[in-house]
Short mmCIF file of C-alpha atoms in Angstrom, two decimals:
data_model
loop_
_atom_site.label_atom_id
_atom_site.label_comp_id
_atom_site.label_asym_id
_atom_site.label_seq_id
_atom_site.Cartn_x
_atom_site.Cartn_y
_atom_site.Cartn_z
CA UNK A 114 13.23 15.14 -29.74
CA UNK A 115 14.62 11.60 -29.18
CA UNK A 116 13.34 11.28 -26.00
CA UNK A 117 9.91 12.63 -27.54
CA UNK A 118 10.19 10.02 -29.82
CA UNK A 119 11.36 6.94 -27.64
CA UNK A 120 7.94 7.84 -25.17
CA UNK A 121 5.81 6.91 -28.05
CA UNK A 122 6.37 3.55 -27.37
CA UNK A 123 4.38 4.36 -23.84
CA UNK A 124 1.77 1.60 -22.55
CA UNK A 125 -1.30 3.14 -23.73
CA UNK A 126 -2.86 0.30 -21.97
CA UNK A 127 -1.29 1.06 -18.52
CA UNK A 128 -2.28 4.57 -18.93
CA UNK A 129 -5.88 3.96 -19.88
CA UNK A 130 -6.44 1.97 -16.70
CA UNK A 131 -5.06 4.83 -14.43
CA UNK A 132 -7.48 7.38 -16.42
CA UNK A 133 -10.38 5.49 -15.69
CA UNK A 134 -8.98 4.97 -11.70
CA UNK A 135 -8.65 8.91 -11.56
CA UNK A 136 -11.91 9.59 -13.53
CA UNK A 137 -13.72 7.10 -11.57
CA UNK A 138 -11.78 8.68 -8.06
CA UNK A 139 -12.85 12.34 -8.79
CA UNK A 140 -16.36 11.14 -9.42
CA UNK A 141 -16.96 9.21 -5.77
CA UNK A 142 -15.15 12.20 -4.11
CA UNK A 143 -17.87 14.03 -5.37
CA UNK A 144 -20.54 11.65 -4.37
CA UNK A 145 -18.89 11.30 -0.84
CA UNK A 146 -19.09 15.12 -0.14
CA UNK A 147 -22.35 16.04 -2.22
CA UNK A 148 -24.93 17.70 -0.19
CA UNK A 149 -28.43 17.49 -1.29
CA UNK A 150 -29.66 20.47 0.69
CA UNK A 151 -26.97 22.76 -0.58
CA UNK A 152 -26.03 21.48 -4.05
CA UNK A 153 -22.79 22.53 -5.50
CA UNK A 154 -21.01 21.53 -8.97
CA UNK A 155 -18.53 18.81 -9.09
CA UNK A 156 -15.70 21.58 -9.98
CA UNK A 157 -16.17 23.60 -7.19
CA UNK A 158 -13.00 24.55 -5.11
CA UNK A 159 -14.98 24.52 -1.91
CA UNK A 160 -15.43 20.88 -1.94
CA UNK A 161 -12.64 18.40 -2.46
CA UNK A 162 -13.86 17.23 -5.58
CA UNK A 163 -12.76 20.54 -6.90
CA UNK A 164 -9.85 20.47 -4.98
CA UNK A 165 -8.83 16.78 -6.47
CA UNK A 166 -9.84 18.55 -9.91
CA UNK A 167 -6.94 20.79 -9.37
CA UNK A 168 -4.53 17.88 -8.03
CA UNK A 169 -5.33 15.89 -11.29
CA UNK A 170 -4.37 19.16 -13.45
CA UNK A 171 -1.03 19.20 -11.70
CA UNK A 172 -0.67 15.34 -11.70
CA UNK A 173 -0.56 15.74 -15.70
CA UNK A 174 1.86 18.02 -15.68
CA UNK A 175 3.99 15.74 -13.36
CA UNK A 176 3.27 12.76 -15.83
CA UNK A 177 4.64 15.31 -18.99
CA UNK A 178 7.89 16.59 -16.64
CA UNK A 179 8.49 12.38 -16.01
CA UNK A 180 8.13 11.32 -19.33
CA UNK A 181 10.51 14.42 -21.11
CA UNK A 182 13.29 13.94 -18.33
CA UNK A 183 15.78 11.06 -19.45
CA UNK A 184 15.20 8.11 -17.85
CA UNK A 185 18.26 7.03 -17.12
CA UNK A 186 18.44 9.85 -14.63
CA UNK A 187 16.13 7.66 -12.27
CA UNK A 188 18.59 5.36 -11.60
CA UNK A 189 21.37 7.86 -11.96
CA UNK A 190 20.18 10.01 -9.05
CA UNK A 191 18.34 7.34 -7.17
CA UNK A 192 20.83 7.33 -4.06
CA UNK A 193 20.54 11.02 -3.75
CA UNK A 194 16.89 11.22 -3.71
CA UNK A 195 16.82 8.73 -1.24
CA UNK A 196 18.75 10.91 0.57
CA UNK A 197 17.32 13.84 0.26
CA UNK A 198 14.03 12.04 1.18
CA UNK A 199 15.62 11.10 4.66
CA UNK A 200 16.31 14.57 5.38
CA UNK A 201 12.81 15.70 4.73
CA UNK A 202 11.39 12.71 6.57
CA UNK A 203 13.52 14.32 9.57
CA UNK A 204 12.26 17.38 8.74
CA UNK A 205 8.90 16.68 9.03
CA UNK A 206 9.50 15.04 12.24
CA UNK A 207 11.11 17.97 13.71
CA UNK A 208 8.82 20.63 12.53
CA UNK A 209 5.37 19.46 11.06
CA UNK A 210 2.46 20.74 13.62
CA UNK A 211 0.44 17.83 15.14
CA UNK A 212 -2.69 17.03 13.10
CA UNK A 213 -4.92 14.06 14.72
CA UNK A 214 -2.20 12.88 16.32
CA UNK A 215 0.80 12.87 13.79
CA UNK A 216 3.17 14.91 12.64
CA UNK A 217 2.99 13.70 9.45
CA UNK A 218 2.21 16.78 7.41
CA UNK A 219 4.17 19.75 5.93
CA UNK A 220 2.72 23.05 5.71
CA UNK A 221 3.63 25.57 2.65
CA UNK A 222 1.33 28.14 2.74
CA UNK A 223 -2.08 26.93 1.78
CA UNK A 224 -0.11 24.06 0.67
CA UNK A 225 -0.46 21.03 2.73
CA UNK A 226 1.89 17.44 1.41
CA UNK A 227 2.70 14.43 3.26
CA UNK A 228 6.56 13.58 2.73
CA UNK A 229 5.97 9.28 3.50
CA UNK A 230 3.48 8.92 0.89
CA UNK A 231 6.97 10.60 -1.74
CA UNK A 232 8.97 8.15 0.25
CA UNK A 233 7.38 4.86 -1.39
CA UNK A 234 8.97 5.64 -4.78
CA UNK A 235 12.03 7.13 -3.54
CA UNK A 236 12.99 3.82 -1.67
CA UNK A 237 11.92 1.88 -4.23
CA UNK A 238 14.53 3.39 -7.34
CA UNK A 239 16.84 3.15 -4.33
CA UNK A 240 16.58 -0.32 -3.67
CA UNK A 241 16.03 -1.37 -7.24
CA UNK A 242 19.52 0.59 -8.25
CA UNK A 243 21.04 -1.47 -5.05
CA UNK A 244 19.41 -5.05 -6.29
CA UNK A 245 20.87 -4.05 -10.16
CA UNK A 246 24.31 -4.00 -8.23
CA UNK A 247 24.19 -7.18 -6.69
CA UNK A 248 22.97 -10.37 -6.35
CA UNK A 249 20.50 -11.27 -3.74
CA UNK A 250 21.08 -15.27 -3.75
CA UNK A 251 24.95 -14.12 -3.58
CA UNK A 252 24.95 -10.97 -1.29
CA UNK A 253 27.81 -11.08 1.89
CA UNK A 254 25.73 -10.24 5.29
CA UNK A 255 27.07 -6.57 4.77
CA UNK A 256 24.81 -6.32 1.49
CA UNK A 257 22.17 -7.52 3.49
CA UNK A 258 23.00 -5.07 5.99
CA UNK A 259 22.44 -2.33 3.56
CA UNK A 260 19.41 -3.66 1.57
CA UNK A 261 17.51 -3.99 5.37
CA UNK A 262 18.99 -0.43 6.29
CA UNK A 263 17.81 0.84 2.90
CA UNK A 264 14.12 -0.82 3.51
CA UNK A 265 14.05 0.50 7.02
CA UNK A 266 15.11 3.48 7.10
CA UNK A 267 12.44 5.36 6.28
CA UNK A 268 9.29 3.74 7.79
CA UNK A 269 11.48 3.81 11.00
CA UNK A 270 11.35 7.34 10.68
CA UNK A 271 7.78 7.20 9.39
CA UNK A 272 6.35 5.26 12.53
CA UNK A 273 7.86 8.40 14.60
CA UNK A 274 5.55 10.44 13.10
CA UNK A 275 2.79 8.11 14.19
CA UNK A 276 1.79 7.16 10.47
CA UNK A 277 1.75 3.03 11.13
CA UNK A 278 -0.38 2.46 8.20
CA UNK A 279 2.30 4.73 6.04
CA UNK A 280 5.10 2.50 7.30
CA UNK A 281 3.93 -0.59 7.21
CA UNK A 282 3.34 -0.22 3.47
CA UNK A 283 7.26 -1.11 2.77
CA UNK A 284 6.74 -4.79 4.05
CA UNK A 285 5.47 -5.17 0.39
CA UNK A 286 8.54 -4.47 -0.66
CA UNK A 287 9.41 -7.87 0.41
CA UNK A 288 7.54 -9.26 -3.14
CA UNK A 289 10.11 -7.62 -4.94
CA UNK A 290 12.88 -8.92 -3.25
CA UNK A 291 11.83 -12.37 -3.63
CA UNK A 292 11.55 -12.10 -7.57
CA UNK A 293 14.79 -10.69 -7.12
CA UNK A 294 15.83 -14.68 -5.39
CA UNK A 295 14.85 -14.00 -1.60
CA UNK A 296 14.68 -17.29 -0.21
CA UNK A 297 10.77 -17.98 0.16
CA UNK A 298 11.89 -19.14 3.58
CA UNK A 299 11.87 -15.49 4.34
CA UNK A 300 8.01 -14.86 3.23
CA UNK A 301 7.04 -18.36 5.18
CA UNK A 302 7.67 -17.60 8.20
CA UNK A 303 6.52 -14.47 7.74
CA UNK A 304 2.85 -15.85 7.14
CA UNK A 305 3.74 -18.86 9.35
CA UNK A 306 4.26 -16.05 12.01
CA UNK A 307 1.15 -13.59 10.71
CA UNK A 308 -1.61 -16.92 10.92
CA UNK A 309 -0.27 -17.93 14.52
CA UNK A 310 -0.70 -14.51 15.26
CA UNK A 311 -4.32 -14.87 14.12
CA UNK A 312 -5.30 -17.57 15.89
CA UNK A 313 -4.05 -16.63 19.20
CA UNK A 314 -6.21 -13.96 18.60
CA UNK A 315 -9.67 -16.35 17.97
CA UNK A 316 -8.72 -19.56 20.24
CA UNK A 317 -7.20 -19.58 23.99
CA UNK A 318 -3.79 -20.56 24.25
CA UNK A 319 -3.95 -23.22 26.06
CA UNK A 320 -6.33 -24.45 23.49
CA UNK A 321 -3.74 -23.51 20.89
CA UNK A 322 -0.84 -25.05 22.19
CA UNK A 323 -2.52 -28.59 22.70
CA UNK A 324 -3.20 -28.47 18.68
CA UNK A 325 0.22 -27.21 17.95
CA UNK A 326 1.62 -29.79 19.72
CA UNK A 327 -0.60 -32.89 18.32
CA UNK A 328 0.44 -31.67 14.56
CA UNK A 329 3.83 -31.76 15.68
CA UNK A 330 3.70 -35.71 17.23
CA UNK A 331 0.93 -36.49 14.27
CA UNK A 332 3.75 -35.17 12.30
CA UNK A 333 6.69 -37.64 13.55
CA UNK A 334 4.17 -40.36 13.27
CA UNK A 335 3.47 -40.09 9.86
CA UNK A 336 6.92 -39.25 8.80
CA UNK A 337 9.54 -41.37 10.01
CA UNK A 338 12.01 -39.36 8.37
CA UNK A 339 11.32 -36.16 10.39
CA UNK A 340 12.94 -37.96 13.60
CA UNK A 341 16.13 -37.67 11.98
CA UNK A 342 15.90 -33.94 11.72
CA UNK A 343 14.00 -33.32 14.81
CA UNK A 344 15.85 -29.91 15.96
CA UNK A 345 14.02 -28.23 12.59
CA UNK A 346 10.25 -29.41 13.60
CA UNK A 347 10.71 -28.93 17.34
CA UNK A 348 12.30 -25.77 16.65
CA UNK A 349 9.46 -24.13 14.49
CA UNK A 350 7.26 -25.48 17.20
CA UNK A 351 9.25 -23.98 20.08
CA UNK A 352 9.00 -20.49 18.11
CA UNK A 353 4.92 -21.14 17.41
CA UNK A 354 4.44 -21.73 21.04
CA UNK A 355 6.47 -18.53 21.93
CA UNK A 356 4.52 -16.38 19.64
CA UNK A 357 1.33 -17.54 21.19
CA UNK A 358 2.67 -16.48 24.66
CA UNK A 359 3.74 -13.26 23.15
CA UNK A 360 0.87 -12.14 21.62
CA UNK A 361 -0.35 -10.80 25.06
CA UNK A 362 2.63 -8.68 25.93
CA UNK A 363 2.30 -6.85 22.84
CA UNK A 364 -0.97 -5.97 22.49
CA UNK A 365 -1.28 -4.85 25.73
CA UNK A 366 2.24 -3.05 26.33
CA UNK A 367 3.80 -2.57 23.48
CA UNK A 368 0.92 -1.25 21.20
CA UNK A 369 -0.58 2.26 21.83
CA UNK A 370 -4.10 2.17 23.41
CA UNK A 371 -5.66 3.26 20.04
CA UNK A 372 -3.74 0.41 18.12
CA UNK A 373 -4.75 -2.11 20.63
CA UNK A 374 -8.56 -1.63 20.22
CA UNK A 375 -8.00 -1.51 16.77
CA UNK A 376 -7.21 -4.84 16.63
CA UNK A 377 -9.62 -5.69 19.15
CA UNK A 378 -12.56 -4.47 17.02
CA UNK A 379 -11.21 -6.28 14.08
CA UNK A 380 -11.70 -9.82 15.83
CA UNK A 381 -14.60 -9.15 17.94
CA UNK A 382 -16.72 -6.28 16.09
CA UNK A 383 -19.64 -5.80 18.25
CA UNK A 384 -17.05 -4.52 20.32
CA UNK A 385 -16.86 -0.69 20.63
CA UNK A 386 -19.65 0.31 18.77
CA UNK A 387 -19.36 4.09 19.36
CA UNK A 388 -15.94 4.06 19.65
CA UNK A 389 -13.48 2.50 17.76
CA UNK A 390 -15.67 0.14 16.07
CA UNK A 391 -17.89 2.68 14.54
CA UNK A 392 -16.22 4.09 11.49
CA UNK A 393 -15.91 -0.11 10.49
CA UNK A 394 -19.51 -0.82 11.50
CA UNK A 395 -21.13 2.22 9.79
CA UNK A 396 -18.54 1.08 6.73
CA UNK A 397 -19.78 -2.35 6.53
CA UNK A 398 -23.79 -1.14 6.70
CA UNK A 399 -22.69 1.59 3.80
CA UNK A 400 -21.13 -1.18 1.60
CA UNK A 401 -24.50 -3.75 2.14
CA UNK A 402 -27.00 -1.16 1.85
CA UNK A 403 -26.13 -0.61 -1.97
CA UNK A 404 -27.05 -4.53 -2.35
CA UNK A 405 -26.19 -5.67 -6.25
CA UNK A 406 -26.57 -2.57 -8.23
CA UNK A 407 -26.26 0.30 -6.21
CA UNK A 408 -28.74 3.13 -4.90
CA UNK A 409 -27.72 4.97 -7.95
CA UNK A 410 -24.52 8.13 -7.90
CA UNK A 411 -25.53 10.68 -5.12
CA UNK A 412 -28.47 8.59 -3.78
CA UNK A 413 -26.63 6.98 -0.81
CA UNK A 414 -27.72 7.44 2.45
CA UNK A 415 -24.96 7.02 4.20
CA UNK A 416 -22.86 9.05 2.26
CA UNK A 417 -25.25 11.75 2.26
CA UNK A 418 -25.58 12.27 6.49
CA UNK A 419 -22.00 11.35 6.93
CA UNK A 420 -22.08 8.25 8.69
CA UNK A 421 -18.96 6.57 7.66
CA UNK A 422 -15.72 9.40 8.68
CA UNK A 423 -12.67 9.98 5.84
CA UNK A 424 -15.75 8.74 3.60
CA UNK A 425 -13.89 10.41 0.60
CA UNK A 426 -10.28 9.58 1.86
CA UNK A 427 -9.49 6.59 3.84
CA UNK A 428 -13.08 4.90 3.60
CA UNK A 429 -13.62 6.34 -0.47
CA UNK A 430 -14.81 1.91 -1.16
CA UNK A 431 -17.88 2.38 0.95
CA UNK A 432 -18.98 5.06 -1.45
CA UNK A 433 -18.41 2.74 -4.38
CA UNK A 434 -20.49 0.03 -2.67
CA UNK A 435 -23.42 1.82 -1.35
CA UNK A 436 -23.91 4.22 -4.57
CA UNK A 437 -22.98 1.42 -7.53
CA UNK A 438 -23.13 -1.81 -5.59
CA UNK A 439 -22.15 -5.70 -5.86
CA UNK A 440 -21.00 -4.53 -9.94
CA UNK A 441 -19.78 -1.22 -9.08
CA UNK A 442 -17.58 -2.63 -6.23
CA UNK A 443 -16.49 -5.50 -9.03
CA UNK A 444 -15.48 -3.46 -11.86
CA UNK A 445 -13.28 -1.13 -9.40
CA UNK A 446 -11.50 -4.46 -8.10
CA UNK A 447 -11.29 -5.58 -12.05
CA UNK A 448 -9.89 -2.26 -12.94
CA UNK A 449 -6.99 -2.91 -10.00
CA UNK A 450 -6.27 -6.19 -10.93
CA UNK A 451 -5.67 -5.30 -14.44
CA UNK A 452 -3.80 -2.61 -13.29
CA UNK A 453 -1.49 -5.04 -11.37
CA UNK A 454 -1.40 -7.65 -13.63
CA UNK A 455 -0.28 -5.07 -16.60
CA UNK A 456 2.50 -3.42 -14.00
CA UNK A 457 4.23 -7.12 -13.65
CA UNK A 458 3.83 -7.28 -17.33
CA UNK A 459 6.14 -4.55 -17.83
CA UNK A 460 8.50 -5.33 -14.85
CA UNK A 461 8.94 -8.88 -16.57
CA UNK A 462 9.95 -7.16 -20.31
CA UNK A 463 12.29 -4.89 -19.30
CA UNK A 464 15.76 -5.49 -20.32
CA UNK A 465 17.48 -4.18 -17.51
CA UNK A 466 17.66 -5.51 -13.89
CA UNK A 467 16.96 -2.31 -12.33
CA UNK A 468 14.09 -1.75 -14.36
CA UNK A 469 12.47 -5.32 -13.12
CA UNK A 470 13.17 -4.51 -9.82
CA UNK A 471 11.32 -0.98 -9.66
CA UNK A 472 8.55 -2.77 -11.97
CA UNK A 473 7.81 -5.44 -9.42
CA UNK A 474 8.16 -2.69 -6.49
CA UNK A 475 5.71 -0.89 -7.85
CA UNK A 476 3.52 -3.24 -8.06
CA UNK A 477 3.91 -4.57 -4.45
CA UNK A 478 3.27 -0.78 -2.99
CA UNK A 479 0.08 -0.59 -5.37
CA UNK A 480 -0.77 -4.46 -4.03
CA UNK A 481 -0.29 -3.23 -0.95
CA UNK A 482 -2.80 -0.32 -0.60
CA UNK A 483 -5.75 -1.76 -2.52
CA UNK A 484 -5.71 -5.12 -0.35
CA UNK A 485 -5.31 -3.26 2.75
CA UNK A 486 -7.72 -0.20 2.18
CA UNK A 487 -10.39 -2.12 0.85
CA UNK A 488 -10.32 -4.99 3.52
CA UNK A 489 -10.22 -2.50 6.32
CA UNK A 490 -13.36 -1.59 5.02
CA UNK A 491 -15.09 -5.03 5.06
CA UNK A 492 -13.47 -5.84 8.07
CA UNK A 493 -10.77 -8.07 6.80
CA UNK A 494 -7.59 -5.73 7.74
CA UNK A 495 -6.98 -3.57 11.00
CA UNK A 496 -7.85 0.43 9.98
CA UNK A 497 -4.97 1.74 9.37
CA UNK A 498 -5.43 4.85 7.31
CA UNK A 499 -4.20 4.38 4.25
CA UNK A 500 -5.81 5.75 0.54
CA UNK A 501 -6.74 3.87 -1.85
CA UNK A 502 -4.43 4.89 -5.27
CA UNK A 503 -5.35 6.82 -7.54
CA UNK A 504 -8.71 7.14 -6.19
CA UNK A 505 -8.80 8.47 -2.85
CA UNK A 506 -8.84 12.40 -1.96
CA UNK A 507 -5.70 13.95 -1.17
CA UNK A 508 -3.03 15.46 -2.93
CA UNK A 509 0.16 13.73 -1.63
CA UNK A 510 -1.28 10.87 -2.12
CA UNK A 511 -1.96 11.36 -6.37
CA UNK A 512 0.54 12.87 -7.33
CA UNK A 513 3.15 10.13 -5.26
CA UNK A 514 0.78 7.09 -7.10
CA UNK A 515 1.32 8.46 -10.12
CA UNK A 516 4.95 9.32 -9.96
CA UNK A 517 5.40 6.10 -8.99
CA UNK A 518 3.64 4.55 -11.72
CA UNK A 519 4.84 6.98 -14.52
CA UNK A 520 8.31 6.54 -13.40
CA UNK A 521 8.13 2.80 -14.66
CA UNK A 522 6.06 3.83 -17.89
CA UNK A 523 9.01 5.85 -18.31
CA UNK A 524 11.24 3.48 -18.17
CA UNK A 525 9.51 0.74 -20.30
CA UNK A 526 9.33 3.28 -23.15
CA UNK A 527 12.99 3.45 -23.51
CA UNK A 528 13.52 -0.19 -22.81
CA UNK A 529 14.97 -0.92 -25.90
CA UNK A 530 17.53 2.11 -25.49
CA UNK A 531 19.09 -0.54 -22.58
CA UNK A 532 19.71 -3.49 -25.46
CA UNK A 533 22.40 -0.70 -26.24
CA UNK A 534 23.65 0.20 -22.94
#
């Protein structure tokens, strides 16, 4: 009954904005798979806007299981979930059948979950229960050790599977880490590195490595002082001009053939137009057909002769633009942003360093997936195949968004039970 008691204090803001994110989901899922010829009700288990009907049911109970259990248990058992999450990751690996390419995908009966999306929140309590143990500004190089180890573990064994998109979401996890007192030197050069990377892709090298090395003599001329620390300059512009002479090598031998074009497409996207380039090109003509309001819910084209592939999964935003427009396409993007700003809210009032840590995690993995899945489908991000929370189809992918969330509501409930702690 305490615990009853302590969960009244839940953010009924917080809560109210992942409603109208699952409402809002299950209602474009519908749209993305109605049929005009052969018209079915929204709740009917043939289509998967039955079938998310039935993964929202469950996701309640989930949210009612989270919110009774103690919360201290989270960080009590976060080490041994991570753990355990390893082993299924292996698992997986070793057993899951090949479906378009990964093996990605266990199979329980009629039963079908994907074990990375359960790995996001796992890996975060882990690392949060690691950063409440130590100090990032004071770690040794072994904590470091450990903290990368505990980051990489699992989208190492992710990227096996051939799920990039899935593994590249725990790079986010570096916005938590430098709340936590990462040095931002870390996250510059890691968008020093990500915009050289960029324009080797849009201007020839040569080209590149002429302006690289004006800034870098402009920058000596104008600051006198620079001379006397030369190595640092010359060195950054040593390591820009090796990344431009890398870029190459990478794309075209270390990247797999589908990865390559991906990337391709994104910078030239006349390129491919049946191929590779179609599911973005048949996105972006979705998304500007619905112009500023919208044809109106089920009256998109697009939608309706299925143009655009993994309309209701992967590409669920191009429903949202063609059917409810410019304002549609707004209010879902307000609705996220909230969502965000609220879950840094909470990370920043909790009393406990573990709890800040998740809260900001959390919020990275969330930032993460709506940047990503929405600018894939404007063409501003590579498609990678990742939902969009809380409102794309798919199972694994609800019910690991809202443990993830709930988790944290879970803990900011009780956050005045750690004042006594």
């Amino acid at each position: 009954m305490a615990q009853v008691r302590r969960n009244r204090h839940l953010d009924w803001p917080t809560v109210l904005l992942y409603g109208a994110l699952v409402a809002l989901g299950w209602l474009n899922v519908y749209a993305a798979v109605y049929n005009p010829d052969e018209v079915k009700p929204i709740f009917d288990f043939t289509l998967n806007s039955g079938k998310q009907l039935w993964w929202i049911g469950t996701a309640l109970v989930i949210i009612i299981i989270l919110l009774v259990v103690d919360y201290k248990v989270y960080e009590a058992l976060a080490y041994q979930g991570y753990l355990l999450m390893l082993g299924l990751l292996l698992l997986t690996l070793a057993i899951a059948p090949s479906i378009k390419g990964s093996r990605s995908w266990l199979e329980v009966g009629a039963l079908r979950l994907q074990p990375a999306e359960f790995a996001k929140f796992v890996t975060a309590l882990a690392v949060a229960k690691f950063l409440s143990q130590t100090n990032l500004q004071n770690q040794t190089w072994r904590d470091h050790a450990k903290l990368v180890a505990l980051t990489l573990l699992p989208p190492l064994i992710i990227k096996l599977q051939d799920e990039t998109g899935q593994a590249l979401v725990f790079a986010a996890l570096l916005l938590a880490y430098f709340r936590e007192g990462m040095s931002p030197l870390i996250l510059v050069v890691g968008v020093g590195a990500g915009a050289v990377f960029v324009l080797t892709m849009l201007i020839p090298p040569p080209w590149l490595v002429g302006a690289f090395t004006v800034v870098l003599g402009a920058a000596f001329f104008f600051n006198q002082r620079l001379l006397r620390r030369w190595p640092v300059p010359v060195g950054v512009w040593i390591a820009a001009i090796a990344e431009v002479f890398s870029v190459d090598f990478f794309i075209n031998h270390v990247l797999k053939d589908y990865q390559r074009r991906r990337i391709q497409v994104l910078f030239d996207q006349g390129l491919d137009p049946r191929g590779m380039g179609y599911n973005l090109n048949q996105s972006k003509i979705a998304i500007g057909s619905g112009g500023f309001w919208g044809k109106g819910f089920l009256e998109g084209t697009q939608t309706k002769f299925d143009f655009v592939p993994e309309q209701s999964t992967d590409f669920i935003f191009c429903t949202v633009g063609e059917e409810w427009g410019w304002v549609g396409a707004m209010v879902l993007i307000t609705l996220f942003v909230s969502l965000l700003l609220r879950i840094i809210l909470l990370a920043e009032r909790q009393k406990s360093v573990f709890g800040r840590t998740y809260g900001y995690c959390v919020a990275s993995i969330i930032f993460f997936h709506f940047v990503v899945n929405i600018g894939m489908t404007i063409g501003l991000a590579p498609v990678v195949g990742i939902p969009l929370p809380f409102f794309s189809y798919g199972g694994s992918s609800l019910w690991s968004f809202t443990i993830l969330l709930f988790i944290l509501l879970a803990i900011d409930a009780n956050r005045k039970q750690d004042l006594m702690r």
